[in-house]
JSON list of C-alpha atoms in Angstrom, two decimals:
[
{"chain": "A", "resi": 11, "resn": "UNK", "atom": "CA", "xyz": [-3.18, 9.35, 14.52]},
{"chain": "A", "resi": 12, "resn": "UNK", "atom": "CA", "xyz": [-2.91, 5.55, 14.88]},
{"chain": "A", "resi": 13, "resn": "UNK", "atom": "CA", "xyz": [-5.15, 2.87, 13.46]},
{"chain": "A", "resi": 14, "resn": "UNK", "atom": "CA", "xyz": [-6.92, -0.09, 15.02]},
{"chain": "A", "resi": 15, "resn": "UNK", "atom": "CA", "xyz": [-6.11, -3.11, 12.88]},
{"chain": "A", "resi": 16, "resn": "UNK", "atom": "CA", "xyz": [-6.25, -6.90, 12.96]},
{"chain": "A", "resi": 17, "resn": "UNK", "atom": "CA", "xyz": [-3.78, -9.10, 11.08]},
{"chain": "A", "resi": 18, "resn": "UNK", "atom": "CA", "xyz": [-4.84, -12.33, 9.41]},
{"chain": "A", "resi": 19, "resn": "UNK", "atom": "CA", "xyz": [-2.07, -14.49, 7.92]},
{"chain": "A", "resi": 20, "resn": "UNK", "atom": "CA", "xyz": [-2.85, -15.94, 4.50]},
{"chain": "A", "resi": 21, "resn": "UNK", "atom": "CA", "xyz": [-0.33, -18.72, 3.99]},
{"chain": "A", "resi": 22, "resn": "UNK", "atom": "CA", "xyz": [3.35, -17.82, 3.85]},
{"chain": "A", "resi": 23, "resn": "UNK", "atom": "CA", "xyz": [3.01, -15.10, 1.18]},
{"chain": "A", "resi": 24, "resn": "UNK", "atom": "CA", "xyz": [0.32, -12.70, 2.37]},
{"chain": "A", "resi": 25, "resn": "UNK", "atom": "CA", "xyz": [-1.12, -10.85, 5.34]},
{"chain": "A", "resi": 26, "resn": "UNK", "atom": "CA", "xyz": [-4.63, -9.38, 5.37]},
{"chain": "A", "resi": 27, "resn": "UNK", "atom": "CA", "xyz": [-5.05, -6.22, 7.43]},
{"chain": "A", "resi": 28, "resn": "UNK", "atom": "CA", "xyz": [-8.58, -5.66, 8.73]},
{"chain": "A", "resi": 29, "resn": "UNK", "atom": "CA", "xyz": [-9.04, -1.98, 9.56]},
{"chain": "A", "resi": 30, "resn": "UNK", "atom": "CA", "xyz": [-11.48, -0.50, 12.05]},
{"chain": "A", "resi": 31, "resn": "UNK", "atom": "CA", "xyz": [-12.94, 2.27, 9.92]},
{"chain": "A", "resi": 32, "resn": "UNK", "atom": "CA", "xyz": [-14.07, 3.08, 6.43]},
{"chain": "A", "resi": 33, "resn": "UNK", "atom": "CA", "xyz": [-12.50, 3.63, 3.05]},
{"chain": "A", "resi": 34, "resn": "UNK", "atom": "CA", "xyz": [-10.63, 6.75, 4.13]},
{"chain": "A", "resi": 35, "resn": "UNK", "atom": "CA", "xyz": [-8.90, 4.90, 6.95]},
{"chain": "A", "resi": 36, "resn": "UNK", "atom": "CA", "xyz": [-8.05, 2.06, 4.55]},
{"chain": "A", "resi": 37, "resn": "UNK", "atom": "CA", "xyz": [-6.51, 4.56, 2.12]},
{"chain": "A", "resi": 38, "resn": "UNK", "atom": "CA", "xyz": [-4.52, 6.14, 4.93]},
{"chain": "A", "resi": 39, "resn": "UNK", "atom": "CA", "xyz": [-3.09, 2.76, 5.98]},
{"chain": "A", "resi": 40, "resn": "UNK", "atom": "CA", "xyz": [-2.36, 1.88, 2.35]},
{"chain": "A", "resi": 41, "resn": "UNK", "atom": "CA", "xyz": [-0.48, 5.16, 1.84]},
{"chain": "A", "resi": 42, "resn": "UNK", "atom": "CA", "xyz": [1.49, 4.79, 5.07]},
{"chain": "A", "resi": 43, "resn": "UNK", "atom": "CA", "xyz": [2.58, 1.27, 4.12]},
{"chain": "A", "resi": 44, "resn": "UNK", "atom": "CA", "xyz": [3.44, 2.35, 0.60]},
{"chain": "A", "resi": 45, "resn": "UNK", "atom": "CA", "xyz": [5.62, 5.21, 1.90]},
{"chain": "A", "resi": 46, "resn": "UNK", "atom": "CA", "xyz": [7.54, 2.74, 4.07]},
{"chain": "A", "resi": 47, "resn": "UNK", "atom": "CA", "xyz": [7.41, -0.20, 1.65]},
{"chain": "A", "resi": 48, "resn": "UNK", "atom": "CA", "xyz": [9.99, -2.85, 2.49]},
{"chain": "A", "resi": 49, "resn": "UNK", "atom": "CA", "xyz": [12.14, -4.75, 0.02]},
{"chain": "A", "resi": 50, "resn": "UNK", "atom": "CA", "xyz": [10.31, -8.01, -0.56]},
{"chain": "A", "resi": 51, "resn": "UNK", "atom": "CA", "xyz": [6.81, -6.56, -0.39]},
{"chain": "A", "resi": 52, "resn": "UNK", "atom": "CA", "xyz": [5.23, -7.52, -3.72]},
{"chain": "A", "resi": 53, "resn": "UNK", "atom": "CA", "xyz": [1.90, -5.70, -3.63]},
{"chain": "A", "resi": 54, "resn": "UNK", "atom": "CA", "xyz": [-0.47, -3.67, -1.45]},
{"chain": "A", "resi": 55, "resn": "UNK", "atom": "CA", "xyz": [-4.13, -4.11, -2.40]},
{"chain": "A", "resi": 56, "resn": "UNK", "atom": "CA", "xyz": [-6.74, -1.94, -0.63]},
{"chain": "A", "resi": 57, "resn": "UNK", "atom": "CA", "xyz": [-10.40, -2.95, -0.45]},
{"chain": "A", "resi": 58, "resn": "UNK", "atom": "CA", "xyz": [-13.43, -1.58, 1.38]},
{"chain": "A", "resi": 59, "resn": "UNK", "atom": "CA", "xyz": [-12.22, -2.54, 4.88]},
{"chain": "A", "resi": 60, "resn": "UNK", "atom": "CA", "xyz": [-8.89, -4.28, 4.32]},
{"chain": "A", "resi": 61, "resn": "UNK", "atom": "CA", "xyz": [-5.44, -4.04, 2.80]},
{"chain": "A", "resi": 62, "resn": "UNK", "atom": "CA", "xyz": [-3.87, -7.20, 1.40]},
{"chain": "A", "resi": 63, "resn": "UNK", "atom": "CA", "xyz": [-0.07, -7.33, 1.70]},
{"chain": "A", "resi": 64, "resn": "UNK", "atom": "CA", "xyz": [1.69, -9.89, -0.49]},
{"chain": "A", "resi": 65, "resn": "UNK", "atom": "CA", "xyz": [5.40, -10.56, -0.11]},
{"chain": "A", "resi": 66, "resn": "UNK", "atom": "CA", "xyz": [8.27, -12.76, -1.22]},
{"chain": "A", "resi": 67, "resn": "UNK", "atom": "CA", "xyz": [8.96, -15.27, 1.60]},
{"chain": "A", "resi": 68, "resn": "UNK", "atom": "CA", "xyz": [12.52, -15.72, 0.37]},
{"chain": "A", "resi": 69, "resn": "UNK", "atom": "CA", "xyz": [13.14, -12.06, 1.31]},
{"chain": "A", "resi": 70, "resn": "UNK", "atom": "CA", "xyz": [10.73, -11.44, 4.19]},
{"chain": "A", "resi": 71, "resn": "UNK", "atom": "CA", "xyz": [9.35, -13.86, 6.74]},
{"chain": "A", "resi": 72, "resn": "UNK", "atom": "CA", "xyz": [5.68, -13.66, 7.78]},
{"chain": "A", "resi": 73, "resn": "UNK", "atom": "CA", "xyz": [6.85, -12.54, 11.25]},
{"chain": "A", "resi": 74, "resn": "UNK", "atom": "CA", "xyz": [8.93, -9.72, 9.74]},
{"chain": "A", "resi": 75, "resn": "UNK", "atom": "CA", "xyz": [5.98, -8.54, 7.64]},
{"chain": "A", "resi": 76, "resn": "UNK", "atom": "CA", "xyz": [3.67, -8.65, 10.65]},
{"chain": "A", "resi": 77, "resn": "UNK", "atom": "CA", "xyz": [6.18, -6.63, 12.66]},
{"chain": "A", "resi": 78, "resn": "UNK", "atom": "CA", "xyz": [6.53, -4.05, 9.89]},
{"chain": "A", "resi": 79, "resn": "UNK", "atom": "CA", "xyz": [2.76, -3.66, 9.57]},
{"chain": "A", "resi": 80, "resn": "UNK", "atom": "CA", "xyz": [2.45, -3.27, 13.35]},
{"chain": "A", "resi": 81, "resn": "UNK", "atom": "CA", "xyz": [5.18, -0.63, 13.44]},
{"chain": "A", "resi": 82, "resn": "UNK", "atom": "CA", "xyz": [3.60, 1.40, 10.64]},
{"chain": "A", "resi": 83, "resn": "UNK", "atom": "CA", "xyz": [0.01, 1.21, 11.87]},
{"chain": "A", "resi": 84, "resn": "UNK", "atom": "CA", "xyz": [0.91, 1.94, 15.52]},
{"chain": "A", "resi": 85, "resn": "UNK", "atom": "CA", "xyz": [3.01, 5.00, 14.69]},
{"chain": "A", "resi": 86, "resn": "UNK", "atom": "CA", "xyz": [1.61, 8.49, 14.92]},
{"chain": "A", "resi": 87, "resn": "UNK", "atom": "CA", "xyz": [0.67, 10.00, 11.54]},
{"chain": "A", "resi": 88, "resn": "UNK", "atom": "CA", "xyz": [-0.34, 13.57, 10.75]},
{"chain": "A", "resi": 89, "resn": "UNK", "atom": "CA", "xyz": [-3.70, 12.71, 9.20]},
{"chain": "A", "resi": 90, "resn": "UNK", "atom": "CA", "xyz": [-5.67, 10.57, 6.83]},
{"chain": "A", "resi": 91, "resn": "UNK", "atom": "CA", "xyz": [-4.59, 12.11, 3.56]},
{"chain": "A", "resi": 92, "resn": "UNK", "atom": "CA", "xyz": [-1.16, 12.10, 1.99]},
{"chain": "A", "resi": 93, "resn": "UNK", "atom": "CA", "xyz": [0.06, 15.58, 1.14]},
{"chain": "A", "resi": 94, "resn": "UNK", "atom": "CA", "xyz": [1.41, 14.48, -2.24]},
{"chain": "A", "resi": 95, "resn": "UNK", "atom": "CA", "xyz": [-2.00, 13.07, -3.23]},
{"chain": "A", "resi": 96, "resn": "UNK", "atom": "CA", "xyz": [-3.80, 16.24, -2.16]},
{"chain": "A", "resi": 97, "resn": "UNK", "atom": "CA", "xyz": [-1.33, 18.35, -4.12]},
{"chain": "A", "resi": 98, "resn": "UNK", "atom": "CA", "xyz": [-1.50, 16.29, -7.30]},
{"chain": "A", "resi": 99, "resn": "UNK", "atom": "CA", "xyz": [-3.97, 17.54, -9.92]},
{"chain": "A", "resi": 100, "resn": "UNK", "atom": "CA", "xyz": [-7.03, 15.32, -10.27]},
{"chain": "A", "resi": 101, "resn": "UNK", "atom": "CA", "xyz": [-7.50, 13.11, -13.30]},
{"chain": "A", "resi": 102, "resn": "UNK", "atom": "CA", "xyz": [-10.18, 14.74, -15.42]},
{"chain": "A", "resi": 103, "resn": "UNK", "atom": "CA", "xyz": [-12.85, 12.44, -16.81]},
{"chain": "A", "resi": 104, "resn": "UNK", "atom": "CA", "xyz": [-15.22, 14.11, -19.33]},
{"chain": "A", "resi": 105, "resn": "UNK", "atom": "CA", "xyz": [-18.78, 12.83, -19.01]},
{"chain": "A", "resi": 106, "resn": "UNK", "atom": "CA", "xyz": [-21.84, 13.24, -21.20]},
{"chain": "A", "resi": 107, "resn": "UNK", "atom": "CA", "xyz": [-24.71, 13.12, -18.73]},
{"chain": "A", "resi": 108, "resn": "UNK", "atom": "CA", "xyz": [-27.21, 11.16, -20.79]},
{"chain": "A", "resi": 109, "resn": "UNK", "atom": "CA", "xyz": [-27.58, 8.06, -18.62]},
{"chain": "A", "resi": 110, "resn": "UNK", "atom": "CA", "xyz": [-30.82, 6.11, -18.52]},
{"chain": "A", "resi": 111, "resn": "UNK", "atom": "CA", "xyz": [-31.00, 6.44, -14.72]},
{"chain": "A", "resi": 112, "resn": "UNK", "atom": "CA", "xyz": [-30.35, 10.17, -14.45]},
{"chain": "A", "resi": 113, "resn": "UNK", "atom": "CA", "xyz": [-34.04, 10.97, -13.97]},
{"chain": "A", "resi": 114, "resn": "UNK", "atom": "CA", "xyz": [-34.39, 8.16, -11.40]},
{"chain": "A", "resi": 115, "resn": "UNK", "atom": "CA", "xyz": [-31.39, 9.45, -9.45]},
{"chain": "A", "resi": 116, "resn": "UNK", "atom": "CA", "xyz": [-32.95, 12.90, -9.48]},
{"chain": "A", "resi": 117, "resn": "UNK", "atom": "CA", "xyz": [-36.16, 11.45, -8.06]},
{"chain": "A", "resi": 118, "resn": "UNK", "atom": "CA", "xyz": [-34.33, 9.43, -5.39]},
{"chain": "A", "resi": 119, "resn": "UNK", "atom": "CA", "xyz": [-32.25, 12.39, -4.25]},
{"chain": "A", "resi": 120, "resn": "UNK", "atom": "CA", "xyz": [-34.90, 15.09, -4.54]},
{"chain": "A", "resi": 121, "resn": "UNK", "atom": "CA", "xyz": [-32.63, 17.02, -6.90]},
{"chain": "A", "resi": 122, "resn": "UNK", "atom": "CA", "xyz": [-33.25, 18.09, -10.46]},
{"chain": "A", "resi": 123, "resn": "UNK", "atom": "CA", "xyz": [-31.21, 16.36, -13.18]},
{"chain": "A", "resi": 124, "resn": "UNK", "atom": "CA", "xyz": [-29.14, 19.52, -13.54]},
{"chain": "A", "resi": 125, "resn": "UNK", "atom": "CA", "xyz": [-28.49, 19.57, -9.79]},
{"chain": "A", "resi": 126, "resn": "UNK", "atom": "CA", "xyz": [-27.42, 15.91, -9.91]},
{"chain": "A", "resi": 127, "resn": "UNK", "atom": "CA", "xyz": [-24.86, 16.79, -12.58]},
{"chain": "A", "resi": 128, "resn": "UNK", "atom": "CA", "xyz": [-23.66, 19.82, -10.64]},
{"chain": "A", "resi": 129, "resn": "UNK", "atom": "CA", "xyz": [-23.26, 17.72, -7.49]},
{"chain": "A", "resi": 130, "resn": "UNK", "atom": "CA", "xyz": [-21.39, 14.99, -9.36]},
{"chain": "A", "resi": 131, "resn": "UNK", "atom": "CA", "xyz": [-18.92, 17.44, -10.90]},
{"chain": "A", "resi": 132, "resn": "UNK", "atom": "CA", "xyz": [-18.58, 19.97, -8.07]},
{"chain": "A", "resi": 133, "resn": "UNK", "atom": "CA", "xyz": [-15.63, 18.42, -6.24]},
{"chain": "A", "resi": 134, "resn": "UNK", "atom": "CA", "xyz": [-13.01, 15.74, -6.91]},
{"chain": "A", "resi": 135, "resn": "UNK", "atom": "CA", "xyz": [-13.65, 12.13, -5.92]},
{"chain": "A", "resi": 136, "resn": "UNK", "atom": "CA", "xyz": [-10.96, 9.76, -4.61]},
{"chain": "A", "resi": 137, "resn": "UNK", "atom": "CA", "xyz": [-10.26, 6.19, -5.73]},
{"chain": "A", "resi": 138, "resn": "UNK", "atom": "CA", "xyz": [-10.74, 4.09, -2.60]},
{"chain": "A", "resi": 139, "resn": "UNK", "atom": "CA", "xyz": [-10.05, 0.69, -4.18]},
{"chain": "A", "resi": 140, "resn": "UNK", "atom": "CA", "xyz": [-10.55, -1.28, -7.38]},
{"chain": "A", "resi": 141, "resn": "UNK", "atom": "CA", "xyz": [-12.39, -4.50, -8.10]},
{"chain": "A", "resi": 142, "resn": "UNK", "atom": "CA", "xyz": [-15.38, -6.14, -9.83]},
{"chain": "A", "resi": 143, "resn": "UNK", "atom": "CA", "xyz": [-13.62, -5.87, -13.19]},
{"chain": "A", "resi": 144, "resn": "UNK", "atom": "CA", "xyz": [-10.07, -4.88, -14.23]},
{"chain": "A", "resi": 145, "resn": "UNK", "atom": "CA", "xyz": [-9.80, -1.10, -13.90]},
{"chain": "A", "resi": 146, "resn": "UNK", "atom": "CA", "xyz": [-13.13, -0.61, -12.13]},
{"chain": "A", "resi": 147, "resn": "UNK", "atom": "CA", "xyz": [-12.51, 2.01, -9.43]},
{"chain": "A", "resi": 148, "resn": "UNK", "atom": "CA", "xyz": [-14.74, 2.66, -6.44]},
{"chain": "A", "resi": 149, "resn": "UNK", "atom": "CA", "xyz": [-14.72, 6.43, -5.94]},
{"chain": "A", "resi": 150, "resn": "UNK", "atom": "CA", "xyz": [-15.55, 8.09, -2.62]},
{"chain": "A", "resi": 151, "resn": "UNK", "atom": "CA", "xyz": [-15.81, 11.64, -1.31]},
{"chain": "A", "resi": 152, "resn": "UNK", "atom": "CA", "xyz": [-18.57, 12.96, -3.52]},
{"chain": "A", "resi": 153, "resn": "UNK", "atom": "CA", "xyz": [-21.61, 14.97, -2.52]},
{"chain": "A", "resi": 154, "resn": "UNK", "atom": "CA", "xyz": [-23.46, 12.88, 0.14]},
{"chain": "A", "resi": 155, "resn": "UNK", "atom": "CA", "xyz": [-26.77, 13.80, -1.49]},
{"chain": "A", "resi": 156, "resn": "UNK", "atom": "CA", "xyz": [-25.84, 11.46, -4.36]},
{"chain": "A", "resi": 157, "resn": "UNK", "atom": "CA", "xyz": [-25.93, 8.31, -2.22]},
{"chain": "A", "resi": 158, "resn": "UNK", "atom": "CA", "xyz": [-28.54, 6.13, -3.93]},
{"chain": "A", "resi": 159, "resn": "UNK", "atom": "CA", "xyz": [-29.26, 2.39, -3.87]},
{"chain": "A", "resi": 160, "resn": "UNK", "atom": "CA", "xyz": [-28.32, 0.06, -6.68]},
{"chain": "A", "resi": 161, "resn": "UNK", "atom": "CA", "xyz": [-31.01, -0.70, -9.23]},
{"chain": "A", "resi": 162, "resn": "UNK", "atom": "CA", "xyz": [-33.64, -3.19, -8.07]},
{"chain": "A", "resi": 163, "resn": "UNK", "atom": "CA", "xyz": [-33.03, -5.14, -11.29]},
{"chain": "A", "resi": 164, "resn": "UNK", "atom": "CA", "xyz": [-29.44, -5.18, -12.60]},
{"chain": "A", "resi": 165, "resn": "UNK", "atom": "CA", "xyz": [-28.85, -4.79, -16.30]},
{"chain": "A", "resi": 166, "resn": "UNK", "atom": "CA", "xyz": [-27.53, -7.75, -18.27]},
{"chain": "A", "resi": 167, "resn": "UNK", "atom": "CA", "xyz": [-25.27, -5.38, -20.22]},
{"chain": "A", "resi": 168, "resn": "UNK", "atom": "CA", "xyz": [-23.86, -2.02, -19.17]},
{"chain": "A", "resi": 169, "resn": "UNK", "atom": "CA", "xyz": [-21.73, -0.44, -21.91]},
{"chain": "A", "resi": 170, "resn": "UNK", "atom": "CA", "xyz": [-18.08, 0.42, -21.48]},
{"chain": "A", "resi": 171, "resn": "UNK", "atom": "CA", "xyz": [-17.63, 3.98, -20.26]},
{"chain": "A", "resi": 172, "resn": "UNK", "atom": "CA", "xyz": [-20.92, 4.10, -18.34]},
{"chain": "A", "resi": 173, "resn": "UNK", "atom": "CA", "xyz": [-20.70, 6.37, -15.30]},
{"chain": "A", "resi": 174, "resn": "UNK", "atom": "CA", "xyz": [-22.75, 5.27, -12.33]},
{"chain": "A", "resi": 175, "resn": "UNK", "atom": "CA", "xyz": [-23.68, 5.73, -8.69]},
{"chain": "A", "resi": 176, "resn": "UNK", "atom": "CA", "xyz": [-24.31, 3.13, -5.98]},
{"chain": "A", "resi": 177, "resn": "UNK", "atom": "CA", "xyz": [-24.37, 3.77, -2.25]},
{"chain": "A", "resi": 178, "resn": "UNK", "atom": "CA", "xyz": [-21.50, 6.14, -1.35]},
{"chain": "A", "resi": 179, "resn": "UNK", "atom": "CA", "xyz": [-19.61, 5.32, -4.55]},
{"chain": "A", "resi": 180, "resn": "UNK", "atom": "CA", "xyz": [-19.33, 6.55, -8.10]},
{"chain": "A", "resi": 181, "resn": "UNK", "atom": "CA", "xyz": [-17.60, 4.54, -10.79]},
{"chain": "A", "resi": 182, "resn": "UNK", "atom": "CA", "xyz": [-16.89, 4.08, -14.49]},
{"chain": "A", "resi": 183, "resn": "UNK", "atom": "CA", "xyz": [-17.42, 0.72, -16.20]},
{"chain": "A", "resi": 184, "resn": "UNK", "atom": "CA", "xyz": [-14.11, -0.02, -17.97]},
{"chain": "A", "resi": 185, "resn": "UNK", "atom": "CA", "xyz": [-15.73, -2.53, -20.31]},
{"chain": "A", "resi": 186, "resn": "UNK", "atom": "CA", "xyz": [-19.15, -3.87, -21.19]},
{"chain": "A", "resi": 187, "resn": "UNK", "atom": "CA", "xyz": [-20.49, -6.07, -18.40]},
{"chain": "A", "resi": 188, "resn": "UNK", "atom": "CA", "xyz": [-23.57, -6.81, -16.29]},
{"chain": "A", "resi": 189, "resn": "UNK", "atom": "CA", "xyz": [-24.16, -4.24, -13.58]},
{"chain": "A", "resi": 190, "resn": "UNK", "atom": "CA", "xyz": [-26.63, -2.80, -11.14]},
{"chain": "A", "resi": 191, "resn": "UNK", "atom": "CA", "xyz": [-25.38, 0.74, -10.63]},
{"chain": "A", "resi": 192, "resn": "UNK", "atom": "CA", "xyz": [-27.51, 3.77, -11.45]},
{"chain": "A", "resi": 193, "resn": "UNK", "atom": "CA", "xyz": [-26.12, 4.99, -14.79]},
{"chain": "A", "resi": 194, "resn": "UNK", "atom": "CA", "xyz": [-26.12, 8.78, -15.10]},
{"chain": "A", "resi": 195, "resn": "UNK", "atom": "CA", "xyz": [-23.81, 9.27, -18.10]},
{"chain": "A", "resi": 196, "resn": "UNK", "atom": "CA", "xyz": [-20.93, 7.95, -20.13]},
{"chain": "A", "resi": 197, "resn": "UNK", "atom": "CA", "xyz": [-17.34, 8.86, -20.95]},
{"chain": "A", "resi": 198, "resn": "UNK", "atom": "CA", "xyz": [-15.12, 8.20, -23.94]},
{"chain": "A", "resi": 199, "resn": "UNK", "atom": "CA", "xyz": [-12.04, 8.11, -21.69]},
{"chain": "A", "resi": 200, "resn": "UNK", "atom": "CA", "xyz": [-10.07, 4.84, -21.74]},
{"chain": "A", "resi": 201, "resn": "UNK", "atom": "CA", "xyz": [-10.28, 3.47, -18.21]},
{"chain": "A", "resi": 202, "resn": "UNK", "atom": "CA", "xyz": [-8.44, 0.17, -18.79]},
{"chain": "A", "resi": 203, "resn": "UNK", "atom": "CA", "xyz": [-5.80, -0.50, -21.45]},
{"chain": "A", "resi": 204, "resn": "UNK", "atom": "CA", "xyz": [-3.76, -3.69, -21.24]},
{"chain": "A", "resi": 205, "resn": "UNK", "atom": "CA", "xyz": [-1.10, -2.10, -23.45]},
{"chain": "A", "resi": 206, "resn": "UNK", "atom": "CA", "xyz": [-0.62, 0.91, -21.17]},
{"chain": "A", "resi": 207, "resn": "UNK", "atom": "CA", "xyz": [1.74, 1.12, -18.19]},
{"chain": "A", "resi": 208, "resn": "UNK", "atom": "CA", "xyz": [-0.01, 1.09, -15.82]},
{"chain": "A", "resi": 209, "resn": "UNK", "atom": "CA", "xyz": [-3.10, -0.38, -17.55]},
{"chain": "A", "resi": 210, "resn": "UNK", "atom": "CA", "xyz": [-5.57, 1.24, -15.12]},
{"chain": "A", "resi": 211, "resn": "UNK", "atom": "CA", "xyz": [-6.25, 4.96, -15.48]},
{"chain": "A", "resi": 212, "resn": "UNK", "atom": "CA", "xyz": [-7.74, 5.17, -11.98]},
{"chain": "A", "resi": 213, "resn": "UNK", "atom": "CA", "xyz": [-5.64, 3.72, -9.16]},
{"chain": "A", "resi": 214, "resn": "UNK", "atom": "CA", "xyz": [-6.13, 3.76, -5.37]},
{"chain": "A", "resi": 215, "resn": "UNK", "atom": "CA", "xyz": [-5.48, 7.17, -3.88]},
{"chain": "A", "resi": 216, "resn": "UNK", "atom": "CA", "xyz": [-5.88, 9.09, -7.15]},
{"chain": "A", "resi": 217, "resn": "UNK", "atom": "CA", "xyz": [-8.27, 12.02, -7.27]},
{"chain": "A", "resi": 218, "resn": "UNK", "atom": "CA", "xyz": [-10.82, 12.17, -10.08]},
{"chain": "A", "resi": 219, "resn": "UNK", "atom": "CA", "xyz": [-12.69, 15.20, -11.37]},
{"chain": "A", "resi": 220, "resn": "UNK", "atom": "CA", "xyz": [-15.76, 14.57, -13.53]},
{"chain": "A", "resi": 221, "resn": "UNK", "atom": "CA", "xyz": [-16.23, 17.28, -16.15]},
{"chain": "A", "resi": 222, "resn": "UNK", "atom": "CA", "xyz": [-19.43, 17.85, -18.17]},
{"chain": "A", "resi": 223, "resn": "UNK", "atom": "CA", "xyz": [-18.85, 17.04, -21.84]},
{"chain": "A", "resi": 224, "resn": "UNK", "atom": "CA", "xyz": [-21.25, 18.55, -24.34]},
{"chain": "A", "resi": 225, "resn": "UNK", "atom": "CA", "xyz": [-25.03, 18.41, -24.44]},
{"chain": "A", "resi": 226, "resn": "UNK", "atom": "CA", "xyz": [-26.93, 16.00, -22.22]}
]
């Protein structure tokens, strides 16, 4: 497969790749670039519809980076998913499903609370990109029945470890912050640790398996 992309230069140190598609196509482009990463490429940052490529202009010129991106994205690839990622075991995140919005999510989806939990834990999710706060991962690939809107009124404080749903995404709040996602549970797992290497537990492309932890 090939991808339809548009390149936007950002000064002399970055190129923004706009991708015609969704998060899965973005992940596929990110993985393809990472497999063929050139010396001088500093970082590859996926988002919902883009991949930001930063580079050292003393090693690579903007024209060279643009040519590399074009070569990678115009080449034929076997599919969206990287075999190594599919073969890697998912990161297990234990969750106690005691969130204040669990009953509301059940109402919105037409499922029972138990069915919401079963749907959330049935299959692995995939980290599409990170943002909002350090270590906050936007997870895709869950049961489509769990797609719910954000809360009409965001909370001023959502505790660290809260597990939520919003639109097609699930996520874990790495620290206490305001937020408008539907909170269905919480985890004691450390999602962001500045002393760890890498500091983020959940990085783009990683698979994540939510596991029920104790009584609800």
